[in-house]
Coordinates of N, CA and C and ligand atoms in Angstrom, one line a residue:
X18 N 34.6 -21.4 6.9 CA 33.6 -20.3 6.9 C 32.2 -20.9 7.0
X19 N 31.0 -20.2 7.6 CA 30.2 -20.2 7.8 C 29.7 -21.0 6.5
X20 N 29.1 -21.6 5.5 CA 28.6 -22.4 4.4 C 27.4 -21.2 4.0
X21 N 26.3 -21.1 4.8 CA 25.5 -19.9 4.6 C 26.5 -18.5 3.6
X22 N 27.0 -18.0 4.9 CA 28.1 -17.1 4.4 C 28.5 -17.3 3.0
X23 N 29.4 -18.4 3.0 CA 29.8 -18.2 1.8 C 29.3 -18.2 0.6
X24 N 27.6 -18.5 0.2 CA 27.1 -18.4 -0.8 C 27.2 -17.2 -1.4
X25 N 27.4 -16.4 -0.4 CA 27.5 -14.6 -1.3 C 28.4 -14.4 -2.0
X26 N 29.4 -15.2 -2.7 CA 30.1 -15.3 -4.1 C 29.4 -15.4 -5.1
X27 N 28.4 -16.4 -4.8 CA 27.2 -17.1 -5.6 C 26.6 -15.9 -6.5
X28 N 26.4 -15.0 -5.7 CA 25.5 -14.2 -5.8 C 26.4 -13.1 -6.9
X29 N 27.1 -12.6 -6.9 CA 28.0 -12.3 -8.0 C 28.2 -12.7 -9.0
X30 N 28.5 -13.8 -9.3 CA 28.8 -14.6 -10.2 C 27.6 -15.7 -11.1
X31 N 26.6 -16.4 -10.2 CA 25.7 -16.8 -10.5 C 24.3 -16.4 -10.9
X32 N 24.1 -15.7 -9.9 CA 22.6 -15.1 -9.8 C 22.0 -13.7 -10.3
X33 N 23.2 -12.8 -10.3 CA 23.2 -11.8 -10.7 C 23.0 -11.9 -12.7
X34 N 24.0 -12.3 -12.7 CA 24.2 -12.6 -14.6 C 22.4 -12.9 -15.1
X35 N 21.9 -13.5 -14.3 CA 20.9 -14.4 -15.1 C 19.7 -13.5 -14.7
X36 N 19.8 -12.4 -13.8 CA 18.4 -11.6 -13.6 C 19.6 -10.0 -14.4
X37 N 20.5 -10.3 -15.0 CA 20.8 -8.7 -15.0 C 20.1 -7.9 -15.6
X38 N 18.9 -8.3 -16.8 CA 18.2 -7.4 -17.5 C 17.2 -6.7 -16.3
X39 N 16.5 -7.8 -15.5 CA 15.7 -7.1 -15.0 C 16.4 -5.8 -13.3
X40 N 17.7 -6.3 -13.3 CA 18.3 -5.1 -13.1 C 18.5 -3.9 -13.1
X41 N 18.9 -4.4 -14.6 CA 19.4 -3.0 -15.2 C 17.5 -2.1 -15.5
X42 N 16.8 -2.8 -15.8 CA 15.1 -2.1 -15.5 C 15.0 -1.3 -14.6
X43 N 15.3 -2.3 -13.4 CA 14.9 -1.6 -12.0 C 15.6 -0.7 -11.9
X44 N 16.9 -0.3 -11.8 CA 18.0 0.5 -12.1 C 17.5 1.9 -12.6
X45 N 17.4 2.0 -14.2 CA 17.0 2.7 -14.9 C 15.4 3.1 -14.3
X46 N 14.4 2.2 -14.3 CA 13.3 3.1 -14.2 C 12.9 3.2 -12.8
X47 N 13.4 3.0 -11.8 CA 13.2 2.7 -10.3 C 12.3 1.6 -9.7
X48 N 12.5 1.2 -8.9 CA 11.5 0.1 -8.1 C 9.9 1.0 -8.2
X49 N 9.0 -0.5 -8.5 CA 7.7 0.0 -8.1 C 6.8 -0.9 -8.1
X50 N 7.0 -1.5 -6.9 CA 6.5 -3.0 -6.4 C 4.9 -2.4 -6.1
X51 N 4.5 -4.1 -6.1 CA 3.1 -4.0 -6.1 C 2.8 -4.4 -5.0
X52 N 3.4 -4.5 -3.7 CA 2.6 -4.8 -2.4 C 3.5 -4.4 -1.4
X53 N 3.3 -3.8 0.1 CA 4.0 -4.3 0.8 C 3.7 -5.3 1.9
X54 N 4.4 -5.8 2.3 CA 4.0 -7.0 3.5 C 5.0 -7.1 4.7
X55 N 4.7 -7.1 5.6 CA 4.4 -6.7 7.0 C 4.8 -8.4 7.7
X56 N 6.0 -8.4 7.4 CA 6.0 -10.2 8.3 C 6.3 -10.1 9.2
X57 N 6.9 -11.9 9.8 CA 7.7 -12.4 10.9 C 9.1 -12.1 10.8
X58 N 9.7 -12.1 11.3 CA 11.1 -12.5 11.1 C 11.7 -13.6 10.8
X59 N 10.8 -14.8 11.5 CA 10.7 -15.7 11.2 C 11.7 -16.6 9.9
X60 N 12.9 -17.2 9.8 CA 13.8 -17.7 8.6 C 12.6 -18.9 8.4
X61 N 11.7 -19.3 8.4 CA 10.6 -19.9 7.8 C 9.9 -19.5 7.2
X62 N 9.6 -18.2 7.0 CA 8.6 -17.6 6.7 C 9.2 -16.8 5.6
X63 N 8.9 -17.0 4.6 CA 9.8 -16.3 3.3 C 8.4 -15.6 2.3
X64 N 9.0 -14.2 2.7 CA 7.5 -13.7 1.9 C 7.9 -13.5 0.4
X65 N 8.9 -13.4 0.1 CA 9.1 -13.5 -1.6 C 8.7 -14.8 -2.5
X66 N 9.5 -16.1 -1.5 CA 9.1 -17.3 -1.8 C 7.6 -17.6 -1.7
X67 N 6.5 -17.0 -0.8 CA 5.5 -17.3 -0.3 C 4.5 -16.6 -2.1
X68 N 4.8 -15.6 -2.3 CA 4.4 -14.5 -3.4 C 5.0 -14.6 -5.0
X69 N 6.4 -15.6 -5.0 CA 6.8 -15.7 -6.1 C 7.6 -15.0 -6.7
X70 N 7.6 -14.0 -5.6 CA 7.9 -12.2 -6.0 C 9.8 -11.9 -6.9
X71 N 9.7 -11.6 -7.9 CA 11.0 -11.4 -8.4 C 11.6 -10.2 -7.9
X72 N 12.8 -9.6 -8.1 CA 13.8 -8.0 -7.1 C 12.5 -7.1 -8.3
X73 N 12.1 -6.1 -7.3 CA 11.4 -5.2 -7.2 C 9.8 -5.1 -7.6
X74 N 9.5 -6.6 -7.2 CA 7.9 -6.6 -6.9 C 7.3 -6.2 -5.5
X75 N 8.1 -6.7 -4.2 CA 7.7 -6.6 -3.5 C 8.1 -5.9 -2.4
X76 N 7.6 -5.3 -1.7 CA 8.9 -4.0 -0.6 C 8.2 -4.6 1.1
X77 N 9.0 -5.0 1.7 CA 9.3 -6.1 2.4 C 9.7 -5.2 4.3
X78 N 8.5 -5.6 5.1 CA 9.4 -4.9 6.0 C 9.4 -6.5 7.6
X79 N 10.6 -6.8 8.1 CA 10.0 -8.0 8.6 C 10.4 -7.5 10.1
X80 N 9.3 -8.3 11.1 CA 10.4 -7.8 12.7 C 9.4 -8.9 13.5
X81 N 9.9 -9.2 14.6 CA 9.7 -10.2 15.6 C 7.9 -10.1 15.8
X82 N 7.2 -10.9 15.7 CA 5.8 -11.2 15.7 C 5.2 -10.3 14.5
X83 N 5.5 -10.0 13.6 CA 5.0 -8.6 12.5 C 3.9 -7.7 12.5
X84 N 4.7 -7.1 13.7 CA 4.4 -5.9 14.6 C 4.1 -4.5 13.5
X85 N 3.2 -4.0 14.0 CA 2.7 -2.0 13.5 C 2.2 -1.5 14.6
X86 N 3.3 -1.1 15.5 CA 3.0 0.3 16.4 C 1.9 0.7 15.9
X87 N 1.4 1.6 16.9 CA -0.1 2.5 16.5 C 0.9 3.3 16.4
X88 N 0.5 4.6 15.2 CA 1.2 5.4 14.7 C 2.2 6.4 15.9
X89 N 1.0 6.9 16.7 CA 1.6 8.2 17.9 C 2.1 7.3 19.0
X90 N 2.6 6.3 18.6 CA 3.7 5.6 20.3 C 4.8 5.2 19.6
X91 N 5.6 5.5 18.8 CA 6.7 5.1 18.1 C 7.3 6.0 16.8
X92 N 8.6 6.2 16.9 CA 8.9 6.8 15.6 C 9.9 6.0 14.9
X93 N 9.8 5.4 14.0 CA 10.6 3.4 14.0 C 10.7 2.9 12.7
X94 N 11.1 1.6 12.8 CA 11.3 1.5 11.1 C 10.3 1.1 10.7
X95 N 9.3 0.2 11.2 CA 8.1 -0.2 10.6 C 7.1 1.3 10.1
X96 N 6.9 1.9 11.1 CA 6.4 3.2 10.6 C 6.9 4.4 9.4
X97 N 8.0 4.2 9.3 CA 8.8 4.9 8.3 C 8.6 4.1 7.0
X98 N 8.9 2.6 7.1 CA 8.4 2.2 6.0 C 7.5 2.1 5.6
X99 N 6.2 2.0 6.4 CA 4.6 2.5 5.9 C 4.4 3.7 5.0
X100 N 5.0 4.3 5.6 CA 5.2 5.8 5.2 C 5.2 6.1 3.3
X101 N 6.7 5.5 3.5 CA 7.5 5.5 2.1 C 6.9 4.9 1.6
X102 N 6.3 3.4 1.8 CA 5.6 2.7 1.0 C 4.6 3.0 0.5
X103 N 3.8 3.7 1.3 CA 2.3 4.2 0.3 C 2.6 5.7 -0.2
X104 N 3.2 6.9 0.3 CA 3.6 8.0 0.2 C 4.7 8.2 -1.2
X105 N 5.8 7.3 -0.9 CA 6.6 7.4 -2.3 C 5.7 6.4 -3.2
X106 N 6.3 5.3 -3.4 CA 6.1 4.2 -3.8 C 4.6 4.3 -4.3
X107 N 3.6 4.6 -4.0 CA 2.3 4.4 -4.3 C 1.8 2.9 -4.0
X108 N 2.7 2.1 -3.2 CA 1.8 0.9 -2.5 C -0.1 1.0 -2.4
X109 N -0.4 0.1 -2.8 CA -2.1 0.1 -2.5 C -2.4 -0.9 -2.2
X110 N -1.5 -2.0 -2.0 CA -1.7 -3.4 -1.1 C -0.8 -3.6 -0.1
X111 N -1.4 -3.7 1.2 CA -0.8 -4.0 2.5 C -0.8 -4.9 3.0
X112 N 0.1 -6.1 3.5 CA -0.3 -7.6 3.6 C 0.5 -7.7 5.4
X113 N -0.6 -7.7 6.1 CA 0.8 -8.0 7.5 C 0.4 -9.8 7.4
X114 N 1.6 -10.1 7.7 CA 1.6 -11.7 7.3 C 2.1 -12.1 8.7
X115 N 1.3 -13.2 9.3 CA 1.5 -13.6 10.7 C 1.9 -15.2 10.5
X116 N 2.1 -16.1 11.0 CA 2.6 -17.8 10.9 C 2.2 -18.6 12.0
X117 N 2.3 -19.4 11.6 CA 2.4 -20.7 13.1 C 3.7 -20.9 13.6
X118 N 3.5 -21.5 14.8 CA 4.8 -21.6 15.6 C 5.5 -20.4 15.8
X119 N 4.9 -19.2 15.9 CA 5.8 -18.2 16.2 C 6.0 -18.3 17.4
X120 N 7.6 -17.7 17.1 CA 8.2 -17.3 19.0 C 7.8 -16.4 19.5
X121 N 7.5 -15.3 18.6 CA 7.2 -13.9 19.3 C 6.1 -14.2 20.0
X122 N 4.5 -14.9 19.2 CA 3.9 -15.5 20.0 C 3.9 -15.9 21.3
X123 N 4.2 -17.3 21.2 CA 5.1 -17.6 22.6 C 5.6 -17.1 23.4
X124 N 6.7 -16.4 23.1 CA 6.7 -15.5 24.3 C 5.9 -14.5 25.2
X125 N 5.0 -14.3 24.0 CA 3.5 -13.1 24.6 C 2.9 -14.3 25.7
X126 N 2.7 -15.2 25.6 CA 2.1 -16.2 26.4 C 3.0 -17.0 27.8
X127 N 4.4 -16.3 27.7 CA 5.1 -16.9 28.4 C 6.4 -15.8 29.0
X128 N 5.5 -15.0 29.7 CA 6.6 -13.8 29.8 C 7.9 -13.5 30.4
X129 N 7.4 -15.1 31.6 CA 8.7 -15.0 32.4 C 9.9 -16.1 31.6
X130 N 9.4 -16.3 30.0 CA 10.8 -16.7 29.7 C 11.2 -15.3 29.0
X131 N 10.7 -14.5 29.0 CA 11.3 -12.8 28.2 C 11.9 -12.1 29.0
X132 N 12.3 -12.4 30.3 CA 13.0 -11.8 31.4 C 14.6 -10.8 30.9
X133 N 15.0 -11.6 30.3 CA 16.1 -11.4 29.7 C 16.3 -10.9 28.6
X134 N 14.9 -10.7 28.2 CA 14.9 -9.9 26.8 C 14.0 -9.0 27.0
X135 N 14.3 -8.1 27.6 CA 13.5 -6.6 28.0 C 13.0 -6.0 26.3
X136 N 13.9 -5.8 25.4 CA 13.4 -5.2 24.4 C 12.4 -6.2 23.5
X137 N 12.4 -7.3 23.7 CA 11.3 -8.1 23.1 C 10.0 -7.9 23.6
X138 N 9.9 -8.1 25.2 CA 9.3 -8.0 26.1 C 8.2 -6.5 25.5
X139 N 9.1 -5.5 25.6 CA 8.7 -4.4 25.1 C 7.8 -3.7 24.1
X140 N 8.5 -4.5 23.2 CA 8.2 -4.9 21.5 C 7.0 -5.7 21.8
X141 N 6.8 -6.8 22.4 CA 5.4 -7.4 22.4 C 4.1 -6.9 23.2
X142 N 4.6 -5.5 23.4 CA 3.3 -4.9 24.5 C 2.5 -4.6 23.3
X143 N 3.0 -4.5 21.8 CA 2.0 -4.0 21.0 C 0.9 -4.8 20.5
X144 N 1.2 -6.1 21.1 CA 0.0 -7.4 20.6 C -0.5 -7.6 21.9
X145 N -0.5 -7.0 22.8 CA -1.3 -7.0 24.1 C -2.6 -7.2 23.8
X146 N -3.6 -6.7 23.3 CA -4.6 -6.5 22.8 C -4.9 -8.0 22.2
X147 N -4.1 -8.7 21.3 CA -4.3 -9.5 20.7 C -4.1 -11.0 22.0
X148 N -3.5 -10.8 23.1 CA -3.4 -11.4 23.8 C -4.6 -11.6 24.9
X149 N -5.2 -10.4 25.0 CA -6.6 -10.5 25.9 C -7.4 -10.9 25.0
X150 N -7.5 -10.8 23.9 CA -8.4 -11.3 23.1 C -8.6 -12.8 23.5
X151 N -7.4 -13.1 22.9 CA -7.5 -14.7 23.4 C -7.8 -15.4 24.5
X152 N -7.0 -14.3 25.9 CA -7.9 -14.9 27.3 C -8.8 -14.8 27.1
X153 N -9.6 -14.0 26.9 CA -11.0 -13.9 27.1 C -12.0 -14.1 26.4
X154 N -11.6 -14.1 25.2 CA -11.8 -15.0 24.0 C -12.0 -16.9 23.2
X155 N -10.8 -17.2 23.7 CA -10.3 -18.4 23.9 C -10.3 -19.4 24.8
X156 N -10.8 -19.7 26.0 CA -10.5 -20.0 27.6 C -9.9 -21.3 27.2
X157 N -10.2 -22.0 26.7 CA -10.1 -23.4 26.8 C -8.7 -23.6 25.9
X158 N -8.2 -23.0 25.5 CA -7.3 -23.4 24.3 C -5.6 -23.5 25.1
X159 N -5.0 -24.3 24.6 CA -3.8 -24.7 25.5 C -2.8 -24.5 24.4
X160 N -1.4 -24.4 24.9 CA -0.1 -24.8 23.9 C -0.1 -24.3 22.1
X161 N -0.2 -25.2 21.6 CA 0.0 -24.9 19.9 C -1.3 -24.2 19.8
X162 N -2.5 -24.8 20.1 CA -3.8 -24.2 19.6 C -4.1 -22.5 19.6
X163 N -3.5 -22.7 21.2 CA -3.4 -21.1 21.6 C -2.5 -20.3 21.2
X164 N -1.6 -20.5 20.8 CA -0.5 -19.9 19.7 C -1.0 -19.3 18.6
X165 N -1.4 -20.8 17.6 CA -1.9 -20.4 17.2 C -3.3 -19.2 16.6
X166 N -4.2 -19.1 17.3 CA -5.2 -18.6 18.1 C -4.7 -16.9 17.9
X167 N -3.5 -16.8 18.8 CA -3.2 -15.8 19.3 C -2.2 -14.9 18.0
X168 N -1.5 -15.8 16.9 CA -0.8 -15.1 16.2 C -2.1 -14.6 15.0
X169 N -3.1 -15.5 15.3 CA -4.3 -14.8 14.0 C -4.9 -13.4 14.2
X170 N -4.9 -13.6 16.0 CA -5.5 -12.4 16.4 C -4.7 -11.3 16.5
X171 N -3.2 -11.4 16.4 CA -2.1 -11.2 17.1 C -2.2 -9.8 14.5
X172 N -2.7 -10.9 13.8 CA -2.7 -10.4 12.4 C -4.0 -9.0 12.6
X173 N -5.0 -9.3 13.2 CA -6.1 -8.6 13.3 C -5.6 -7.0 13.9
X174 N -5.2 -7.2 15.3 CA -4.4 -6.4 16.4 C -3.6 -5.5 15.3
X175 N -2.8 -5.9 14.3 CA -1.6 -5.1 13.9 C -2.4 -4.3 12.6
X176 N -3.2 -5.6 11.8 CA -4.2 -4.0 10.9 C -4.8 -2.6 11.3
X177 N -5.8 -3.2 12.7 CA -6.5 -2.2 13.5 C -5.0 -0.8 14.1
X178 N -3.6 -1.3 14.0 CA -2.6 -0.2 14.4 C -2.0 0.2 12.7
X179 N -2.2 -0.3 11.7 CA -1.8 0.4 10.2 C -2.8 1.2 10.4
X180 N -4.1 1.2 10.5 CA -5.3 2.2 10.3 C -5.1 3.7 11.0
X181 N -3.9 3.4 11.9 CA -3.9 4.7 12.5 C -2.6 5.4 12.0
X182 N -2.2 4.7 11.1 CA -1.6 5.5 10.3 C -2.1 6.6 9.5
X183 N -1.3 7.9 9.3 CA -1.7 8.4 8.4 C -2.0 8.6 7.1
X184 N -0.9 7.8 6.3 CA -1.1 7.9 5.3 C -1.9 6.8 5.1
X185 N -1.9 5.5 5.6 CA -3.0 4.6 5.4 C -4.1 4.9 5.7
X186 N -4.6 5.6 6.5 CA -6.0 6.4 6.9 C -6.5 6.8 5.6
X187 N -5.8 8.2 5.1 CA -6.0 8.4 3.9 C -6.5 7.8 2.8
X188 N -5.0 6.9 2.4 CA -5.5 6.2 1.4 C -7.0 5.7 1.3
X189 N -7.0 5.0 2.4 CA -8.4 3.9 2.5 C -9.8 4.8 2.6
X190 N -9.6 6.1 3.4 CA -10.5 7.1 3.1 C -10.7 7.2 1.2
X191 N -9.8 7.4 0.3 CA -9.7 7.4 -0.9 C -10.2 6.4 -1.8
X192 N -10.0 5.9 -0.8 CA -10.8 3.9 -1.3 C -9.7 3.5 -2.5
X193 N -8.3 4.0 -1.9 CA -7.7 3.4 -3.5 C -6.5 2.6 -2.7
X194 N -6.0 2.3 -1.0 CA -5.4 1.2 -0.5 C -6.5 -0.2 0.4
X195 N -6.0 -1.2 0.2 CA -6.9 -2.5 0.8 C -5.9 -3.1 1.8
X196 N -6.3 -3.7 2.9 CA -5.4 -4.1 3.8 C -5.3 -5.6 3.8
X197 N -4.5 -6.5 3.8 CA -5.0 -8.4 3.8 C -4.2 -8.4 5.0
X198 N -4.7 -9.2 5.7 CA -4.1 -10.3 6.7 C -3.8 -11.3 6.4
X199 N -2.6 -12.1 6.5 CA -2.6 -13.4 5.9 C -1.9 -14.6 7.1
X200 N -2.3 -15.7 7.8 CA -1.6 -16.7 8.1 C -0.9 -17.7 8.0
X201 N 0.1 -17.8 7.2 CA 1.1 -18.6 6.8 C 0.8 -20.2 7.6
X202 N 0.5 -21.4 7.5 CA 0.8 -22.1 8.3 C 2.1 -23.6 8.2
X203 N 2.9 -23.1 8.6 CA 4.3 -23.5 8.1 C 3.7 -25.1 7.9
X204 N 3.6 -25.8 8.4 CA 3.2 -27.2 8.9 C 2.6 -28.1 7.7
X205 N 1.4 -27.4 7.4 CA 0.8 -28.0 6.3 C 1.1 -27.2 4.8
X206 N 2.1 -26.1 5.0 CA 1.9 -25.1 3.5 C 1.4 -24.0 3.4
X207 N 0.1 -23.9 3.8 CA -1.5 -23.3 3.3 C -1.2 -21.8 4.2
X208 N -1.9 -21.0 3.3 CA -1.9 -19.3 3.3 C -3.2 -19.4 3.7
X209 N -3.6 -18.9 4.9 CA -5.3 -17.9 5.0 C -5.2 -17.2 4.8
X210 N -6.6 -16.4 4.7 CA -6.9 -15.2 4.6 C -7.7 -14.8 5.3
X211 N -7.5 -13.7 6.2 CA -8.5 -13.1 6.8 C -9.5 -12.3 6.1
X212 N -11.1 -12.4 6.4 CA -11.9 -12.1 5.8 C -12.9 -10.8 6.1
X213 N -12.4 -9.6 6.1 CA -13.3 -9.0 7.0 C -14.8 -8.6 7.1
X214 N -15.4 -9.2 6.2 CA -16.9 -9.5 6.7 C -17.2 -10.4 7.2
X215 N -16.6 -11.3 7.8 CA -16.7 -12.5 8.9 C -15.8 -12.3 9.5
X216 N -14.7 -11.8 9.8 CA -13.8 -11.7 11.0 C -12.9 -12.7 10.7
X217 N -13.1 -13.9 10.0 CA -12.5 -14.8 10.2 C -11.2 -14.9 8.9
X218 N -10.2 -16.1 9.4 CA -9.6 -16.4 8.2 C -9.9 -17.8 7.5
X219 N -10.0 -17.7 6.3 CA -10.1 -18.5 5.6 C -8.7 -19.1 4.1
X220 N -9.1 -20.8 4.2 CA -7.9 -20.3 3.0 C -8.2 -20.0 1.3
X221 N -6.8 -19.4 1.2 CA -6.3 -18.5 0.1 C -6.4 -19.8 -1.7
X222 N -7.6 -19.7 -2.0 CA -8.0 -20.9 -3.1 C -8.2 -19.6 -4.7
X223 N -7.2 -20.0 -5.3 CA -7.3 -19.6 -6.6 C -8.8 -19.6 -7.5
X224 N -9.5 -20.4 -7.0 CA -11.0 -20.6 -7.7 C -12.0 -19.6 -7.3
X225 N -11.5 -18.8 -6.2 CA -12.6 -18.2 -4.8 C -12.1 -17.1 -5.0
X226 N -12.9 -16.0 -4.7 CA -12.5 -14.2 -4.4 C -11.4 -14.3 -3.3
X227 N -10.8 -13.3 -3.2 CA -9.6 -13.1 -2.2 C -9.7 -12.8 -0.6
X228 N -10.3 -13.3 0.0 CA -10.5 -12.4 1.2 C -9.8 -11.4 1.3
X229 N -10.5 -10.3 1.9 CA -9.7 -9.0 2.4 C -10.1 -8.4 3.2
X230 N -9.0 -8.0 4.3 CA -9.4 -7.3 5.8 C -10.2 -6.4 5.8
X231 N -9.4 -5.2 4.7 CA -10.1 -4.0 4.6 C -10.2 -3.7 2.9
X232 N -11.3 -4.0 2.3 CA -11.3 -3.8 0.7 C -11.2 -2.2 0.8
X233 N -10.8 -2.1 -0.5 CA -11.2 -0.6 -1.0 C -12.0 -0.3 -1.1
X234 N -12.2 1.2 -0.8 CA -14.0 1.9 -0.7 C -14.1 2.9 -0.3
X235 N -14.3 4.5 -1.3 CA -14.0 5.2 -0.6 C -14.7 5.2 0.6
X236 N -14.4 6.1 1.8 CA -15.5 6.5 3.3 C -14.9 7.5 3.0
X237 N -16.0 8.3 3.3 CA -15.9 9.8 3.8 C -16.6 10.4 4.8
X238 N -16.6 10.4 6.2 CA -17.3 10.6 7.0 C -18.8 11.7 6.6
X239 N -17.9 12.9 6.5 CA -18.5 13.8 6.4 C -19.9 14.1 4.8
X240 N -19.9 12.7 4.1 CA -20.5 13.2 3.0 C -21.7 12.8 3.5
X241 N -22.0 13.8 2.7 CA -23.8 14.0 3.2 C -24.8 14.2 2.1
X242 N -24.3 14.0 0.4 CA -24.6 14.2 -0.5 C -25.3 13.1 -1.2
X243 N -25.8 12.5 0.1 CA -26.8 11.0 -0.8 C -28.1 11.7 0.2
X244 N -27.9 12.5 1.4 CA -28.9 13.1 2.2 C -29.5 14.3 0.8
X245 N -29.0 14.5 0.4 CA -28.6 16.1 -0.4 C -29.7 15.6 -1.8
X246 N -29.4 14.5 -1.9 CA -29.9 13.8 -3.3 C -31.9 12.9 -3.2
X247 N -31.5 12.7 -1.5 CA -32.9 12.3 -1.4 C -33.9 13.5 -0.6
X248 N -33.3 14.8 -1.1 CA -34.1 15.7 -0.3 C -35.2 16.6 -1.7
Ligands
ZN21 ZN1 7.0 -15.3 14.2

């Protein structure tokens, strides 16, 4: 048998016994995680392990480059789980987590090896954007750099498509959800953060404020009651 495979005895017998109080919690009072996060698919990229996260801190949605359709071109799992996650759940931290070395990347940069994989192909038209960025953006950047490069921009691209979600609209209108970007870089360890009053990402240092894409705050287009106050 597969060795992988077979650990799921483990899991029965081992792992279970030694979390079953916090189980039987979740069980009884229901899940009510404090974040969700938006990854790779990536088996490097481990966002529990990355967060510390114990069963029912964190609600997890993962898919090839960690992709967010813009709301009105898909009806899908990533969007469903947006959904549930701020709508049921009351999620108010959104984390799309992007990495180094990604394939999905890669492949955005190398289309005639996606020949064969029409539904990848497909799936990566949604970081298009994040891809011209980079040509036109980037000129000089080659191989890893540009990869690189492209999965940060590739993190920016996919907040700017949560925003057109509904219920994330809202919230953030509410000023009570924040959005993070985060870059995983497998290689050396280290978590960025993208920072959205500089555009940029920076890393993730426990001594330092948090960067965040989109902090909380309410907006409300239409208020006009600071006009109202200086009249
Ligand atoms: Zn990846």
């Amino acid at each position: 048998m597969n060795e992988l495979i077979g650990r799921v005895f483990d899991f029965e017998k081992q792992v279970f016994p030694v979390q079953a109080e916090l189980f039987a919690k979740l069980t009884t009072d229901g899940q009510s995680p404090k974040a969700l996060m938006i990854s790779c698919a990536d088996s490097r990229v481990v966002p529990e392990q990355i967060m510390q996260a114990q069963p029912g801190d964190l609600f997890v949605c993962r898919n090839a480059g960690n992709i967010v359709p813009p709301f009105a071109t898909m009806n899908g799992g990533v969007s469903s789980t947006v959904e549930y996650a701020v709508m049921a759940l009351g999620v108010r931290d959104i984390i799309v987590c992007g990495h180094s070395d990604c394939g999905a990347m890669k492949g955005l940069t190398t289309p005639e090896a996606l020949e064969k994989m029409p539904n990848v192909a497909a799936w990566l038209r949604h970081s298009k954007a994040a891809d011209e960025v980079v040509r036109q953006g980037y000129p000089g950047l080659k191989d890893g750099e540009r990869v690189r490069a492209l999965s940060m921009e590739n993190v920016v691209a996919q907040i700017a498509h949560l925003r057109t979600h509904p219920s994330v609209a809202a919230g953030l209108a509410r000023g009570e959800i924040s959005l993070h970007g985060w870059f995983v870089d497998i290689h050396a360890g280290q978590v960025l953060g993208l920072d959205g009053q500089t555009g940029r990402f920076m890393p993730l240092r426990a001594d330092q404020e948090l960067p965040v894409a989109v902090p909380a705050a309410q907006r409300l287009a239409s208020d006009v009651s600071f006009l109202q106050a200086a009249e």
